[in-house]
JSON list of C-alpha atoms in Angstrom, two decimals:
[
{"chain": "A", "resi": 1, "resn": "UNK", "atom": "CA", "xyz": [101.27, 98.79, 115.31]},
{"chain": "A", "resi": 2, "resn": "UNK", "atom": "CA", "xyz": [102.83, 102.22, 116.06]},
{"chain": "A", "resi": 3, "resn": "UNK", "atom": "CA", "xyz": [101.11, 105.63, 116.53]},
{"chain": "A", "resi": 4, "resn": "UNK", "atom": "CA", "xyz": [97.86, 103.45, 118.18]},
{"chain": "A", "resi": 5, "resn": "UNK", "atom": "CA", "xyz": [97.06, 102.20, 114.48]},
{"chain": "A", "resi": 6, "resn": "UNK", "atom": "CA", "xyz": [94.81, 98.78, 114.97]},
{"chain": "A", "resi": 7, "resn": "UNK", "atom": "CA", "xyz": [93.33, 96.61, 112.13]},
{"chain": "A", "resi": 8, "resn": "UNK", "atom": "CA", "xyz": [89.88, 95.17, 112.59]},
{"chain": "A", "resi": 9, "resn": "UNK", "atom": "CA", "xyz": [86.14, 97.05, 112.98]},
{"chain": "A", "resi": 10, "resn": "UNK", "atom": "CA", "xyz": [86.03, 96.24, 116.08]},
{"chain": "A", "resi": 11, "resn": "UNK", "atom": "CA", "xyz": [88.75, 98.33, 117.62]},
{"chain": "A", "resi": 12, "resn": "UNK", "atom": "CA", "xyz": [86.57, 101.59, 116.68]},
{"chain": "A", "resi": 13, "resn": "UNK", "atom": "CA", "xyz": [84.06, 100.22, 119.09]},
{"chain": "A", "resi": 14, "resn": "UNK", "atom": "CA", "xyz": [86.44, 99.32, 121.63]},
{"chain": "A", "resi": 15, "resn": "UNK", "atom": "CA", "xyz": [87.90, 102.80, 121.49]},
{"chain": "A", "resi": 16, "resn": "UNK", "atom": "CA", "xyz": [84.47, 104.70, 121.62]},
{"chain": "A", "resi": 17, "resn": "UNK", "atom": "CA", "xyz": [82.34, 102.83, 123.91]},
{"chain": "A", "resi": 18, "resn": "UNK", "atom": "CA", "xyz": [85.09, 100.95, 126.38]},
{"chain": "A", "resi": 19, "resn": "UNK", "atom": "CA", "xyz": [88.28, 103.40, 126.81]},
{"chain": "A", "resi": 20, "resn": "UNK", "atom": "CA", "xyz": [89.35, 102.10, 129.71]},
{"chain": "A", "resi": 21, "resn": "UNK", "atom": "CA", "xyz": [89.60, 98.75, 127.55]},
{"chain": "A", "resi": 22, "resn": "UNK", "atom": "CA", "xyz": [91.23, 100.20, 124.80]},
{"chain": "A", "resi": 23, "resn": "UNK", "atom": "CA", "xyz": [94.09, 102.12, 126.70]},
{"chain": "A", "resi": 24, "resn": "UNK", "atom": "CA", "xyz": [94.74, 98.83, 128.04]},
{"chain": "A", "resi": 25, "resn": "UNK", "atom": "CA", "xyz": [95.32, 97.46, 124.59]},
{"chain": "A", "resi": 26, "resn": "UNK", "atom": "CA", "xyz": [97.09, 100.65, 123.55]},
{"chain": "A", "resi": 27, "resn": "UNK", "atom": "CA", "xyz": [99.56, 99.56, 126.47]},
{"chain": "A", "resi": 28, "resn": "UNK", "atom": "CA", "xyz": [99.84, 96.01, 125.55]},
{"chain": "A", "resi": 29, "resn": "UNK", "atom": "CA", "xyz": [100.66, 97.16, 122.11]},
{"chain": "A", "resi": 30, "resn": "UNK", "atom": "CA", "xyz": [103.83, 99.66, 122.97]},
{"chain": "A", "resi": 31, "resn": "UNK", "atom": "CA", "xyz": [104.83, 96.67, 125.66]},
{"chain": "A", "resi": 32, "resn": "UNK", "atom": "CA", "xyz": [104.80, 94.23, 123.03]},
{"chain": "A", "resi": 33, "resn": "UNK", "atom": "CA", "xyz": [106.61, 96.55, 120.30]},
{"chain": "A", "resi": 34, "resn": "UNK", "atom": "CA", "xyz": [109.14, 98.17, 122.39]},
{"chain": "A", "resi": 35, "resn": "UNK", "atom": "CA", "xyz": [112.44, 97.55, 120.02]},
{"chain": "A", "resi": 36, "resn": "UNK", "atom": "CA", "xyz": [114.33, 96.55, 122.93]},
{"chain": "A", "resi": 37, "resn": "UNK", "atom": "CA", "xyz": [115.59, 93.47, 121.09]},
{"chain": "A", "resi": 38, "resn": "UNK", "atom": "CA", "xyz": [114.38, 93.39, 118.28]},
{"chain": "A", "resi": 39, "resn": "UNK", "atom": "CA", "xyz": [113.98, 95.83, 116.22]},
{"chain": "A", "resi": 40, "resn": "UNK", "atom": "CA", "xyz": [110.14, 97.14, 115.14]},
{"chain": "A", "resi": 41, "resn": "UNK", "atom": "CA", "xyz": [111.01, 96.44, 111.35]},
{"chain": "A", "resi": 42, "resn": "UNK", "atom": "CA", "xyz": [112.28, 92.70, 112.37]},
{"chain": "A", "resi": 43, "resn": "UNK", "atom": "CA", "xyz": [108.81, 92.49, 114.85]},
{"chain": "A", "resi": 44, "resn": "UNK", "atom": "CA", "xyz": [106.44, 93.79, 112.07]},
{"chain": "A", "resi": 45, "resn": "UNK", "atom": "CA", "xyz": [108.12, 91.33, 109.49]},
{"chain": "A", "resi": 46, "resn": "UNK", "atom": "CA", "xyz": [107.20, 88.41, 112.38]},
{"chain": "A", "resi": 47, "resn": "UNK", "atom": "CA", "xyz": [103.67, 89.86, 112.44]},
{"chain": "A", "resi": 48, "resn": "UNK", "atom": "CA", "xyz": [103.71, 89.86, 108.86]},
{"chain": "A", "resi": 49, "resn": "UNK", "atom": "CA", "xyz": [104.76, 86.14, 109.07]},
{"chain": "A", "resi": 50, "resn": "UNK", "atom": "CA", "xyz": [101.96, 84.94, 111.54]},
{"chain": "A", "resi": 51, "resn": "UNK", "atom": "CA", "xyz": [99.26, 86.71, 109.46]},
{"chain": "A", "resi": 52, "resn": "UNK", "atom": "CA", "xyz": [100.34, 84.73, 106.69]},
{"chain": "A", "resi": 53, "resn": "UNK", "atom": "CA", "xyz": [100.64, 81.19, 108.31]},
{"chain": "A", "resi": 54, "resn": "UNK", "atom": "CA", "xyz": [96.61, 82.08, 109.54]},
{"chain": "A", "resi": 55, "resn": "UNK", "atom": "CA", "xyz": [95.65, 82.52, 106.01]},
{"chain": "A", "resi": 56, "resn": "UNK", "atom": "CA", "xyz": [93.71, 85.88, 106.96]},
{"chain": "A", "resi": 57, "resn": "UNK", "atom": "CA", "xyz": [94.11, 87.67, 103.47]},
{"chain": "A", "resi": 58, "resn": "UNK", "atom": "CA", "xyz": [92.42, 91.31, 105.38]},
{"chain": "A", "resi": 59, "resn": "UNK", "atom": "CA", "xyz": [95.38, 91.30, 108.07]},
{"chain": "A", "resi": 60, "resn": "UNK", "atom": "CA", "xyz": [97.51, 89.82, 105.45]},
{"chain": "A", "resi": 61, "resn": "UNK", "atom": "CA", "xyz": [97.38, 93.07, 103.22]},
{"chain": "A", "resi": 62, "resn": "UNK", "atom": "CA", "xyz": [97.15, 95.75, 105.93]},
{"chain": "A", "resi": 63, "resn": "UNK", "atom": "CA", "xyz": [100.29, 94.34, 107.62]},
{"chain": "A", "resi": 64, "resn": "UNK", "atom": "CA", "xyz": [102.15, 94.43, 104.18]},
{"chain": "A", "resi": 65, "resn": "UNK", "atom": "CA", "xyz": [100.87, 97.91, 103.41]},
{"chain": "A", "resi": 66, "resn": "UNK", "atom": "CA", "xyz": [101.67, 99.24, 106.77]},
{"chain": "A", "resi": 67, "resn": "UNK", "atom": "CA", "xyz": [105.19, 97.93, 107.12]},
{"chain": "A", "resi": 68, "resn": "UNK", "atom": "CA", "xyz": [105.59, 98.63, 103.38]},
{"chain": "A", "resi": 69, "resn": "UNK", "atom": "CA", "xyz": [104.45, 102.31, 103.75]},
{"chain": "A", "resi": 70, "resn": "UNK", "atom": "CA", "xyz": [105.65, 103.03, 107.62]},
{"chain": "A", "resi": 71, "resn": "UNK", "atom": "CA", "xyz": [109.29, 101.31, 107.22]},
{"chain": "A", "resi": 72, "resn": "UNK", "atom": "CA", "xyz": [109.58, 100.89, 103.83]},
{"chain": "A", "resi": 73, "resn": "UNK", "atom": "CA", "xyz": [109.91, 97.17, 104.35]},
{"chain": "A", "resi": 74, "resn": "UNK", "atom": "CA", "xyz": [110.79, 95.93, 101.08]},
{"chain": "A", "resi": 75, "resn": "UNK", "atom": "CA", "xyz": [108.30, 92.99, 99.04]},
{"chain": "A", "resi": 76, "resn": "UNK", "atom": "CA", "xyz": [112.12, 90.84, 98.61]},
{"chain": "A", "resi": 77, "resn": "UNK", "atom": "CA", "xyz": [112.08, 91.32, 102.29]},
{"chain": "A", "resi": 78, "resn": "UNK", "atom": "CA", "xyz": [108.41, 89.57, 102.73]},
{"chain": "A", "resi": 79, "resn": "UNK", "atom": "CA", "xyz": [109.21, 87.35, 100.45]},
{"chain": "A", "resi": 80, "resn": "UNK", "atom": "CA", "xyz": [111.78, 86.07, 102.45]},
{"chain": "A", "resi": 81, "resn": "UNK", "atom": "CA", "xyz": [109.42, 85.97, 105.19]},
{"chain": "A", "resi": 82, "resn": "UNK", "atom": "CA", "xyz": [106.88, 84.11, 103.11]},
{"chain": "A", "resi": 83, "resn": "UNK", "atom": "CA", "xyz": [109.53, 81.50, 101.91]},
{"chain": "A", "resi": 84, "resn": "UNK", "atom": "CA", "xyz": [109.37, 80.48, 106.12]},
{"chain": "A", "resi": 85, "resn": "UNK", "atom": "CA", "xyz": [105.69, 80.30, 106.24]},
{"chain": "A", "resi": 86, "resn": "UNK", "atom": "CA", "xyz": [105.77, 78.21, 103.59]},
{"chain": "A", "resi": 87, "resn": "UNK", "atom": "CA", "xyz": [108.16, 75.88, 105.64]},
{"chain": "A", "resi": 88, "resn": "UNK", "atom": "CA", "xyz": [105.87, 75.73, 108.74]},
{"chain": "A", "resi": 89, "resn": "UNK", "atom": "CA", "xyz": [102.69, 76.33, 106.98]},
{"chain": "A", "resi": 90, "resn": "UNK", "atom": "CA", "xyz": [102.60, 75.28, 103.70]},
{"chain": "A", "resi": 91, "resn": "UNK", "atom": "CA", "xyz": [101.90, 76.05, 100.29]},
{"chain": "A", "resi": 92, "resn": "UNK", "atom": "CA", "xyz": [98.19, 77.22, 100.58]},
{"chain": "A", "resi": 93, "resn": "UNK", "atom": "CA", "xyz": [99.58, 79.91, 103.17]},
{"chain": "A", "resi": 94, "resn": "UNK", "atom": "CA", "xyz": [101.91, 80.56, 101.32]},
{"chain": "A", "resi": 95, "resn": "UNK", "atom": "CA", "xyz": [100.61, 81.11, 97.87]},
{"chain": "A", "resi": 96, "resn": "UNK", "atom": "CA", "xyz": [97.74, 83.29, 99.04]},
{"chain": "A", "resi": 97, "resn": "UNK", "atom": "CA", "xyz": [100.19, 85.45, 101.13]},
{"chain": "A", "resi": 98, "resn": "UNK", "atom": "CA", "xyz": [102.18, 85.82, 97.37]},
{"chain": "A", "resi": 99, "resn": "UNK", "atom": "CA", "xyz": [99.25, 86.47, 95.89]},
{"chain": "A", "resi": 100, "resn": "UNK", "atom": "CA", "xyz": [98.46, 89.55, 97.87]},
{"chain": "A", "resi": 101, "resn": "UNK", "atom": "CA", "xyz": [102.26, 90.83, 98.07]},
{"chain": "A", "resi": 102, "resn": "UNK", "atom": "CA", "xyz": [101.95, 90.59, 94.16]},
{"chain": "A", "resi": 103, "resn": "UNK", "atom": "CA", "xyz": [98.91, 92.73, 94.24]},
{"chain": "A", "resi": 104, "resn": "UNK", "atom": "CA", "xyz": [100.21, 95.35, 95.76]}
]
């Protein structure tokens, strides 16, 4: 997630009452999304993926919002991303995941 942007509550804890903890994960993140490789559309669009095969329909959303909104990441383009999780992970996976992509 670029510009220190992090899903989930509990990162606003992290961030007020353990700094030190929280630059580390700031530091993880820009390690992890560097481009080098691959680009940081192609690495969001994996992230997108894994959210999906998990089936958690919060991450699921903000990851298609944020790569929708920061890269303008296309819903074709998660679709094809969804037609893989429903390879490895099946339909309920998938289906929810196409549910929310619909929605939005």
């Amino acid at each position: 997630m670029k510009n220190e942007v992090f899903f989930g509550e509990g990162m606003k804890v992290v961030k007020e009452k353990y700094p030190d903890l929280y630059d580390v994960i700031v530091k993880l993140n820009d390690t992890v999304f560097t481009g080098k490789t691959l680009d940081y559309k192609t690495q969001k669009l994996i992230a997108i993926g894994i959210v999906a095969s998990k089936c958690d329909e919060v991450a699921i959303e903000k990851q298609m919002k944020s790569a929708m909104k920061e890269l303008g990441i296309t819903k074709e383009e998660i679709a094809d991303v969804l037609r893989v999780v429903l390879l490895t992970s099946g339909m309920p996976a998938f289906t929810k995941a196409m549910k929310i992509l619909e929605k939005l």
